[in-house]
């Protein structure tokens, strides 16, 4: 089976090679073919579009108009339905009595705050008992729409009024009425007609179209056309005829396209209209531009094919030359070209050449840096070897102490590599070095101090120092028994970093006053810290344990960190 598959793959590869060889042609030939593939179907499709566009235009316009008027209807009905729901809440809240009018007024003002509605209470004599448009107790005129008030008292459900001019509001308004539970009053929510402008916002309509909201008497409630006055009969004779949908109307010799929608909830009608000439103009212009565009496109495409082929060939030649320079490691200047993509590739090749030179320089720098750090590490390891050898009483002691010191150096190196760019956090360094020595009770090792960032050299030195101090504490000091405590504290001022290692609870032998033997930890502190970091050291022997105080100049902690991390001493504080 594998031999059959290999044979098929070989045959396909051979056939692909022969096909590519036969299809090898100049770029101009393929551009011409591409133009023909693009132009011929485009013209054929254009012929179909021209034929079908007329039929589709009516359906599209109808759908858009119905969607627009339907959207207006939903906005109006949603607003009125909200007013009805509010009235039902007030109607069912409590029995309306004269002694509770002020409470009703206060509740209504609070409930309707932030809305466009105002609450009215009207009796059967058309008297307004309260109106939240004005302060409570203001003398109120009779209801401005007595016919709607009488009609609302005859029914038991909500009623939406016509648009009328309110005596109190001094504006065109409309009301929504709901009889109280005992039928003695009408709870009424009123709104300014202009508040319904959001329903016929011009942004909701197609270009060239206007819309108006008409009450059941055919009067304009609100309109997107400023020339159509509120409260006046609509200017076209399509209302109050119960005609819904798309139609046409003529006014003063001008033909209009219209679409109407009826609101069952309010009894109002939404009318959208536009001049027929304005509606048909886009389609006519589409036919014209389609024809002209096709002819112009074909002419430009055919005339420019040879020029484009020449420019592309020139660009390919430039890119090939730059690619050879890149392979030779030579610098490349970005080239200007009429074709932006070729210019972009030329710029990319120039940047790649520059990046290659920078990478080579960085590699050389890193090689020198690796060699430098390797020498430093070897120097440190050689020092540890000598001190471990001098301090060891046997080969086993030498191997154990040297292995632990190498492990401590490795942990410091890991932190140094992981945080080379940002610096090593001293707390993390201390936890890392002291972790192997922490007894079962972690409260016996206390760390306290602010956030301090160290560069790699300082972190390596301090890491070795902490390791040796912990080793000595385990062998001879606070961690050698079951009750000793080690407290490592540090502070950072504007000028100095102070490190304090304090051991307590140590059993001091009678000859403790004698000069103690200096081990590797003491040498690290006194020589490496003192010589490498210019540290000032003080060793204090207390009755219950040793104390080391180390003072290092603040600028020595981060001399090799980036400027934004090391320059400001305040940025190093926690």
Short mmCIF file of N, CA and C in Angstrom, two decimals, residues 381-539:
data_model
loop_
_atom_site.label_atom_id
_atom_site.label_comp_id
_atom_site.label_asym_id
_atom_site.label_seq_id
_atom_site.Cartn_x
_atom_site.Cartn_y
_atom_site.Cartn_z
N UNK A 381 33.35 30.11 42.64
CA UNK A 381 33.43 28.67 42.94
C UNK A 381 34.82 28.33 43.48
N UNK A 382 35.87 28.94 42.88
CA UNK A 382 37.23 28.67 43.35
C UNK A 382 37.40 29.14 44.80
N UNK A 383 36.80 30.32 45.12
CA UNK A 383 36.88 30.81 46.50
C UNK A 383 36.15 29.86 47.46
N UNK A 384 34.95 29.41 47.04
CA UNK A 384 34.21 28.47 47.89
C UNK A 384 34.98 27.17 48.06
N UNK A 385 35.64 26.73 47.00
CA UNK A 385 36.42 25.49 47.08
C UNK A 385 37.55 25.64 48.09
N UNK A 386 38.28 26.76 48.01
CA UNK A 386 39.39 26.95 48.93
C UNK A 386 38.92 27.03 50.37
N UNK A 387 37.86 27.78 50.63
CA UNK A 387 37.37 27.94 52.00
C UNK A 387 36.79 26.63 52.53
N UNK A 388 36.06 25.91 51.68
CA UNK A 388 35.52 24.61 52.13
C UNK A 388 36.64 23.64 52.44
N UNK A 389 37.69 23.68 51.63
CA UNK A 389 38.83 22.78 51.83
C UNK A 389 39.56 23.13 53.12
N UNK A 390 39.72 24.44 53.37
CA UNK A 390 40.45 24.85 54.58
C UNK A 390 39.64 24.57 55.85
N UNK A 391 38.30 24.72 55.74
CA UNK A 391 37.46 24.56 56.94
C UNK A 391 37.06 23.12 57.20
N UNK A 392 37.21 22.24 56.22
CA UNK A 392 36.70 20.87 56.37
C UNK A 392 37.65 20.05 57.24
N UNK A 393 37.05 19.22 58.09
CA UNK A 393 37.83 18.31 58.92
C UNK A 393 38.01 16.95 58.26
N UNK A 394 37.20 16.65 57.27
CA UNK A 394 37.30 15.38 56.55
C UNK A 394 36.78 15.58 55.14
N UNK A 395 37.01 14.56 54.33
CA UNK A 395 36.52 14.65 52.95
C UNK A 395 35.00 14.69 52.91
N UNK A 396 34.34 14.02 53.86
CA UNK A 396 32.88 14.03 53.89
C UNK A 396 32.38 15.43 54.21
N UNK A 397 33.02 16.09 55.21
CA UNK A 397 32.62 17.46 55.54
C UNK A 397 32.86 18.39 54.37
N UNK A 398 34.02 18.21 53.72
CA UNK A 398 34.33 19.05 52.55
C UNK A 398 33.28 18.89 51.45
N UNK A 399 32.94 17.64 51.13
CA UNK A 399 31.97 17.38 50.05
C UNK A 399 30.60 17.94 50.41
N UNK A 400 30.19 17.77 51.69
CA UNK A 400 28.87 18.25 52.08
C UNK A 400 28.80 19.77 52.06
N UNK A 401 29.79 20.44 52.64
CA UNK A 401 29.75 21.90 52.68
C UNK A 401 29.88 22.49 51.29
N UNK A 402 30.78 21.90 50.47
CA UNK A 402 30.96 22.44 49.12
C UNK A 402 29.69 22.24 48.28
N UNK A 403 29.02 21.08 48.43
CA UNK A 403 27.78 20.83 47.69
C UNK A 403 26.69 21.83 48.09
N UNK A 404 26.57 22.10 49.39
CA UNK A 404 25.54 23.04 49.83
C UNK A 404 25.83 24.44 49.33
N UNK A 405 27.11 24.82 49.32
CA UNK A 405 27.44 26.15 48.83
C UNK A 405 27.18 26.28 47.34
N UNK A 406 27.47 25.23 46.61
CA UNK A 406 27.17 25.23 45.17
C UNK A 406 25.66 25.32 44.96
N UNK A 407 24.87 24.60 45.80
CA UNK A 407 23.41 24.66 45.67
C UNK A 407 22.89 26.06 45.95
N UNK A 408 23.44 26.72 46.99
CA UNK A 408 23.03 28.10 47.28
C UNK A 408 23.38 29.03 46.15
N UNK A 409 24.57 28.85 45.57
CA UNK A 409 24.96 29.67 44.42
C UNK A 409 24.02 29.41 43.24
N UNK A 410 23.60 28.16 43.06
CA UNK A 410 22.70 27.83 41.95
C UNK A 410 21.34 28.49 42.14
N UNK A 411 20.84 28.50 43.41
CA UNK A 411 19.55 29.15 43.64
C UNK A 411 19.64 30.64 43.35
N UNK A 412 20.73 31.26 43.76
CA UNK A 412 20.90 32.69 43.46
C UNK A 412 20.99 32.91 41.96
N UNK A 413 21.68 32.00 41.27
CA UNK A 413 21.80 32.13 39.81
C UNK A 413 20.45 31.98 39.13
N UNK A 414 19.61 31.04 39.64
CA UNK A 414 18.27 30.87 39.06
C UNK A 414 17.46 32.15 39.19
N UNK A 415 17.49 32.73 40.39
CA UNK A 415 16.77 33.99 40.58
C UNK A 415 17.34 35.08 39.68
N UNK A 416 18.66 35.11 39.54
CA UNK A 416 19.30 36.13 38.71
C UNK A 416 18.86 36.00 37.26
N UNK A 417 18.81 34.77 36.76
CA UNK A 417 18.41 34.56 35.36
C UNK A 417 16.93 34.87 35.17
N UNK A 418 16.08 34.44 36.13
CA UNK A 418 14.64 34.65 35.99
C UNK A 418 14.25 36.11 36.07
N UNK A 419 15.04 36.90 36.80
CA UNK A 419 14.67 38.30 37.02
C UNK A 419 15.77 39.26 36.56
N UNK A 420 16.50 38.86 35.53
CA UNK A 420 17.63 39.68 35.10
C UNK A 420 17.20 41.08 34.68
N UNK A 421 16.03 41.17 34.02
CA UNK A 421 15.61 42.48 33.50
C UNK A 421 15.04 43.37 34.59
N UNK A 422 14.28 42.77 35.52
CA UNK A 422 13.61 43.57 36.54
C UNK A 422 14.37 43.62 37.86
N UNK A 423 15.40 42.80 38.00
CA UNK A 423 16.10 42.75 39.27
C UNK A 423 15.52 41.68 40.18
N UNK A 424 16.31 41.26 41.17
CA UNK A 424 15.90 40.20 42.10
C UNK A 424 15.33 40.85 43.36
N UNK A 425 14.15 40.40 43.77
CA UNK A 425 13.54 40.89 45.00
C UNK A 425 14.27 40.28 46.20
N UNK A 426 14.68 41.13 47.15
CA UNK A 426 15.49 40.65 48.27
C UNK A 426 14.71 39.65 49.12
N UNK A 427 13.42 39.89 49.36
CA UNK A 427 12.63 38.95 50.16
C UNK A 427 12.61 37.58 49.50
N UNK A 428 12.41 37.56 48.18
CA UNK A 428 12.39 36.28 47.46
C UNK A 428 13.76 35.61 47.55
N UNK A 429 14.83 36.42 47.45
CA UNK A 429 16.18 35.87 47.58
C UNK A 429 16.39 35.25 48.96
N UNK A 430 15.96 35.96 50.01
CA UNK A 430 16.13 35.46 51.37
C UNK A 430 15.33 34.17 51.59
N UNK A 431 14.07 34.15 51.15
CA UNK A 431 13.26 32.95 51.30
C UNK A 431 13.88 31.78 50.55
N UNK A 432 14.42 32.05 49.38
CA UNK A 432 15.01 31.00 48.56
C UNK A 432 16.24 30.41 49.25
N UNK A 433 17.08 31.27 49.83
CA UNK A 433 18.31 30.79 50.45
C UNK A 433 18.07 30.11 51.79
N UNK A 434 17.09 30.62 52.55
CA UNK A 434 16.86 30.08 53.90
C UNK A 434 15.92 28.88 53.91
N UNK A 435 15.23 28.62 52.80
CA UNK A 435 14.24 27.54 52.79
C UNK A 435 14.81 26.20 53.24
N UNK A 436 16.00 25.78 52.77
CA UNK A 436 16.51 24.47 53.21
C UNK A 436 16.82 24.41 54.71
N UNK A 437 16.96 25.55 55.40
CA UNK A 437 17.37 25.55 56.80
C UNK A 437 16.20 25.81 57.75
N UNK A 438 15.03 26.14 57.22
CA UNK A 438 13.90 26.47 58.10
C UNK A 438 13.45 25.22 58.86
N UNK A 439 13.36 25.28 60.19
CA UNK A 439 12.96 24.09 60.99
C UNK A 439 11.45 23.82 60.82
N UNK A 440 10.97 22.80 61.55
CA UNK A 440 9.57 22.43 61.45
C UNK A 440 8.66 23.57 61.86
N UNK A 441 9.10 24.35 62.81
CA UNK A 441 8.33 25.52 63.24
C UNK A 441 8.80 26.74 62.43
N UNK A 442 8.02 27.15 61.41
CA UNK A 442 8.48 28.26 60.57
C UNK A 442 8.55 29.58 61.32
N UNK A 443 7.93 29.70 62.51
CA UNK A 443 7.98 30.94 63.28
C UNK A 443 9.38 31.21 63.83
N UNK A 444 10.26 30.26 63.72
CA UNK A 444 11.61 30.46 64.23
C UNK A 444 12.50 31.21 63.24
N UNK A 445 12.04 31.43 62.05
CA UNK A 445 12.76 32.23 61.05
C UNK A 445 11.84 33.38 60.65
N UNK A 446 12.21 34.61 60.95
CA UNK A 446 11.37 35.79 60.74
C UNK A 446 12.02 36.69 59.69
N UNK A 447 11.23 37.05 58.68
CA UNK A 447 11.70 37.98 57.63
C UNK A 447 10.83 39.23 57.69
N UNK A 448 11.45 40.37 57.69
CA UNK A 448 10.69 41.62 57.76
C UNK A 448 11.45 42.74 57.06
N UNK A 449 10.78 43.40 56.11
CA UNK A 449 11.41 44.51 55.42
C UNK A 449 10.63 44.90 54.18
N UNK A 450 10.94 46.04 53.60
CA UNK A 450 10.22 46.52 52.41
C UNK A 450 10.70 45.82 51.13
N UNK A 451 10.03 46.09 50.04
CA UNK A 451 10.43 45.57 48.73
C UNK A 451 11.70 46.26 48.27
N UNK A 452 12.72 45.46 47.95
CA UNK A 452 14.01 46.01 47.50
C UNK A 452 14.44 45.21 46.28
N UNK A 453 14.79 45.89 45.20
CA UNK A 453 15.25 45.25 43.97
C UNK A 453 16.78 45.30 43.91
N UNK A 454 17.40 44.16 43.61
CA UNK A 454 18.86 44.06 43.53
C UNK A 454 19.26 43.67 42.12
N UNK A 455 20.42 44.16 41.70
CA UNK A 455 20.92 43.67 40.42
C UNK A 455 21.57 42.30 40.64
N UNK A 456 21.98 41.66 39.56
CA UNK A 456 22.40 40.26 39.63
C UNK A 456 23.66 40.06 40.47
N UNK A 457 24.62 40.98 40.36
CA UNK A 457 25.85 40.82 41.13
C UNK A 457 25.60 40.93 42.62
N UNK A 458 24.83 41.94 43.03
CA UNK A 458 24.53 42.13 44.45
C UNK A 458 23.72 40.95 44.99
N UNK A 459 22.73 40.48 44.21
CA UNK A 459 21.91 39.36 44.66
C UNK A 459 22.74 38.10 44.85
N UNK A 460 23.74 37.91 43.99
CA UNK A 460 24.59 36.73 44.14
C UNK A 460 25.42 36.80 45.42
N UNK A 461 25.99 37.99 45.69
CA UNK A 461 26.80 38.16 46.89
C UNK A 461 25.96 37.99 48.16
N UNK A 462 24.81 38.68 48.21
CA UNK A 462 23.95 38.58 49.38
C UNK A 462 23.38 37.18 49.55
N UNK A 463 23.09 36.50 48.45
CA UNK A 463 22.60 35.13 48.54
C UNK A 463 23.61 34.20 49.18
N UNK A 464 24.89 34.34 48.77
CA UNK A 464 25.94 33.51 49.38
C UNK A 464 26.09 33.84 50.86
N UNK A 465 26.00 35.15 51.19
CA UNK A 465 26.14 35.55 52.59
C UNK A 465 25.03 34.94 53.44
N UNK A 466 23.77 35.02 52.96
CA UNK A 466 22.64 34.46 53.71
C UNK A 466 22.79 32.95 53.87
N UNK A 467 23.28 32.29 52.82
CA UNK A 467 23.47 30.84 52.90
C UNK A 467 24.48 30.49 54.01
N UNK A 468 25.59 31.22 54.06
CA UNK A 468 26.61 30.91 55.06
C UNK A 468 26.13 31.25 56.46
N UNK A 469 25.40 32.36 56.61
CA UNK A 469 24.86 32.69 57.93
C UNK A 469 23.88 31.62 58.40
N UNK A 470 23.02 31.14 57.48
CA UNK A 470 22.07 30.09 57.83
C UNK A 470 22.80 28.79 58.18
N UNK A 471 23.89 28.51 57.44
CA UNK A 471 24.67 27.30 57.73
C UNK A 471 25.28 27.38 59.12
N UNK A 472 25.88 28.53 59.44
CA UNK A 472 26.48 28.70 60.79
C UNK A 472 25.42 28.62 61.88
N UNK A 473 24.21 29.21 61.61
CA UNK A 473 23.14 29.15 62.60
C UNK A 473 22.68 27.72 62.83
N UNK A 474 22.72 26.90 61.78
CA UNK A 474 22.30 25.51 61.91
C UNK A 474 23.33 24.68 62.68
N UNK A 475 24.60 25.02 62.46
CA UNK A 475 25.65 24.25 63.13
C UNK A 475 25.90 24.71 64.57
N UNK A 476 25.97 26.05 64.75
CA UNK A 476 26.42 26.55 66.05
C UNK A 476 25.45 27.52 66.71
N UNK A 477 24.46 28.03 65.97
CA UNK A 477 23.67 29.14 66.48
C UNK A 477 22.23 28.78 66.79
N UNK A 478 21.31 29.72 66.41
CA UNK A 478 19.92 29.64 66.83
C UNK A 478 19.19 28.45 66.26
N UNK A 479 19.60 27.95 65.10
CA UNK A 479 18.90 26.82 64.50
C UNK A 479 19.52 25.48 64.88
N UNK A 480 20.51 25.52 65.80
CA UNK A 480 21.15 24.27 66.22
C UNK A 480 20.39 23.60 67.36
N UNK A 481 19.48 24.36 68.01
CA UNK A 481 18.68 23.77 69.09
C UNK A 481 17.20 23.88 68.71
N UNK A 482 16.33 23.64 69.67
CA UNK A 482 14.90 23.58 69.38
C UNK A 482 14.17 24.86 69.77
N UNK A 483 14.86 25.88 70.26
CA UNK A 483 14.16 27.08 70.70
C UNK A 483 14.74 28.37 70.14
N UNK A 484 15.85 28.31 69.45
CA UNK A 484 16.46 29.52 68.91
C UNK A 484 15.63 30.13 67.77
N UNK A 485 15.78 31.43 67.62
CA UNK A 485 15.04 32.17 66.59
C UNK A 485 16.02 33.03 65.81
N UNK A 486 15.81 33.08 64.48
CA UNK A 486 16.59 33.95 63.59
C UNK A 486 15.66 35.03 63.05
N UNK A 487 16.03 36.28 63.25
CA UNK A 487 15.24 37.41 62.72
C UNK A 487 16.09 38.15 61.70
N UNK A 488 15.63 38.13 60.45
CA UNK A 488 16.31 38.85 59.37
C UNK A 488 15.45 40.06 59.02
N UNK A 489 15.97 41.24 59.31
CA UNK A 489 15.23 42.47 59.01
C UNK A 489 16.10 43.37 58.14
N UNK A 490 15.43 44.19 57.35
CA UNK A 490 16.17 45.12 56.50
C UNK A 490 15.33 46.39 56.31
N UNK A 491 16.03 47.47 56.13
CA UNK A 491 15.39 48.77 55.89
C UNK A 491 16.11 49.46 54.74
N UNK A 492 15.42 50.41 54.14
CA UNK A 492 15.97 51.14 53.00
C UNK A 492 15.68 52.62 53.19
N UNK A 493 16.72 53.40 53.25
CA UNK A 493 16.55 54.85 53.34
C UNK A 493 16.91 55.47 52.00
N UNK A 494 16.99 56.81 51.98
CA UNK A 494 17.34 57.50 50.74
C UNK A 494 18.77 57.19 50.31
N UNK A 495 19.61 56.80 51.25
CA UNK A 495 21.04 56.63 50.95
C UNK A 495 21.59 55.25 51.24
N UNK A 496 20.96 54.50 52.17
CA UNK A 496 21.57 53.25 52.61
C UNK A 496 20.54 52.12 52.71
N UNK A 497 21.07 50.93 52.53
CA UNK A 497 20.33 49.69 52.75
C UNK A 497 20.96 49.01 53.97
N UNK A 498 20.18 48.76 55.01
CA UNK A 498 20.68 48.13 56.24
C UNK A 498 20.08 46.75 56.40
N UNK A 499 20.95 45.78 56.61
CA UNK A 499 20.55 44.38 56.81
C UNK A 499 21.00 43.96 58.21
N UNK A 500 20.06 43.38 58.97
CA UNK A 500 20.36 42.94 60.34
C UNK A 500 20.01 41.46 60.47
N UNK A 501 21.00 40.67 60.81
CA UNK A 501 20.82 39.23 61.10
C UNK A 501 20.98 39.06 62.62
N UNK A 502 19.91 38.69 63.30
CA UNK A 502 19.93 38.60 64.78
C UNK A 502 19.45 37.21 65.19
N UNK A 503 20.32 36.53 65.95
CA UNK A 503 19.98 35.22 66.48
C UNK A 503 19.70 35.36 67.98
N UNK A 504 18.65 34.72 68.45
CA UNK A 504 18.30 34.72 69.86
C UNK A 504 18.00 33.29 70.31
N UNK A 505 18.08 33.10 71.67
CA UNK A 505 17.79 31.76 72.21
C UNK A 505 18.91 30.78 72.01
N UNK A 506 20.16 31.29 71.89
CA UNK A 506 21.32 30.41 71.66
C UNK A 506 22.01 30.14 73.00
N UNK A 507 22.39 28.92 73.19
CA UNK A 507 23.15 28.57 74.39
C UNK A 507 24.60 28.97 74.18
N UNK A 508 25.04 30.08 74.80
CA UNK A 508 26.40 30.58 74.64
C UNK A 508 27.31 29.87 75.64
N UNK A 509 28.41 29.30 75.12
CA UNK A 509 29.35 28.59 76.00
C UNK A 509 30.19 29.58 76.79
N UNK A 510 30.83 29.09 77.81
CA UNK A 510 31.56 29.95 78.73
C UNK A 510 32.72 30.66 78.05
N UNK A 511 33.30 30.08 77.03
CA UNK A 511 34.42 30.71 76.34
C UNK A 511 33.97 31.53 75.16
N UNK A 512 32.69 31.99 75.19
CA UNK A 512 32.16 32.74 74.05
C UNK A 512 32.85 34.06 73.89
N UNK A 513 33.46 34.56 74.98
CA UNK A 513 34.12 35.86 74.88
C UNK A 513 35.40 35.79 74.07
N UNK A 514 35.92 34.56 73.87
CA UNK A 514 37.14 34.42 73.06
C UNK A 514 36.85 34.77 71.61
N UNK A 515 37.86 35.14 70.93
CA UNK A 515 37.71 35.51 69.51
C UNK A 515 37.27 34.28 68.72
N UNK A 516 36.09 34.29 68.11
CA UNK A 516 35.61 33.11 67.38
C UNK A 516 36.40 32.89 66.10
N UNK A 517 36.42 31.63 65.67
CA UNK A 517 37.11 31.30 64.42
C UNK A 517 36.30 31.84 63.24
N UNK A 518 36.98 32.45 62.30
CA UNK A 518 36.30 32.98 61.12
C UNK A 518 36.13 31.89 60.07
N UNK A 519 34.87 31.54 59.81
CA UNK A 519 34.59 30.57 58.78
C UNK A 519 34.34 31.22 57.43
N UNK A 520 33.82 30.43 56.49
CA UNK A 520 33.58 30.94 55.14
C UNK A 520 32.51 32.03 55.14
N UNK A 521 31.45 31.87 55.99
CA UNK A 521 30.41 32.90 56.07
C UNK A 521 30.98 34.24 56.50
N UNK A 522 31.88 34.22 57.49
CA UNK A 522 32.49 35.47 57.95
C UNK A 522 33.33 36.08 56.84
N UNK A 523 34.06 35.25 56.12
CA UNK A 523 34.90 35.76 55.02
C UNK A 523 34.03 36.37 53.93
N UNK A 524 32.87 35.71 53.61
CA UNK A 524 31.97 36.25 52.60
C UNK A 524 31.49 37.64 53.00
N UNK A 525 31.10 37.77 54.28
CA UNK A 525 30.59 39.06 54.74
C UNK A 525 31.70 40.12 54.76
N UNK A 526 32.84 39.77 55.35
CA UNK A 526 33.87 40.78 55.56
C UNK A 526 34.65 41.08 54.28
N UNK A 527 34.90 40.09 53.46
CA UNK A 527 35.73 40.32 52.29
C UNK A 527 34.89 40.63 51.04
N UNK A 528 34.00 39.68 50.69
CA UNK A 528 33.28 39.83 49.42
C UNK A 528 32.31 41.00 49.49
N UNK A 529 31.52 41.10 50.61
CA UNK A 529 30.59 42.23 50.71
C UNK A 529 31.36 43.52 50.93
N UNK A 530 32.37 43.46 51.79
CA UNK A 530 33.12 44.67 52.08
C UNK A 530 33.90 45.15 50.87
N UNK A 531 34.53 44.24 50.17
CA UNK A 531 35.37 44.64 49.04
C UNK A 531 34.54 44.89 47.78
N UNK A 532 33.55 44.03 47.51
CA UNK A 532 32.80 44.15 46.26
C UNK A 532 31.73 45.22 46.32
N UNK A 533 31.09 45.39 47.50
CA UNK A 533 29.97 46.32 47.60
C UNK A 533 30.27 47.50 48.52
N UNK A 534 31.51 47.60 48.99
CA UNK A 534 31.88 48.68 49.92
C UNK A 534 30.96 48.69 51.14
N UNK A 535 30.58 47.50 51.61
CA UNK A 535 29.66 47.40 52.74
C UNK A 535 30.40 47.65 54.05
N UNK A 536 29.70 48.25 55.01
CA UNK A 536 30.20 48.43 56.36
C UNK A 536 29.55 47.37 57.25
N UNK A 537 30.39 46.57 57.91
CA UNK A 537 29.90 45.42 58.67
C UNK A 537 30.21 45.60 60.16
N UNK A 538 29.31 45.09 60.96
CA UNK A 538 29.49 45.12 62.42
C UNK A 538 28.97 43.80 62.99
N UNK A 539 29.82 43.12 63.74
CA UNK A 539 29.43 41.87 64.37
C UNK A 539 29.34 42.10 65.87
#
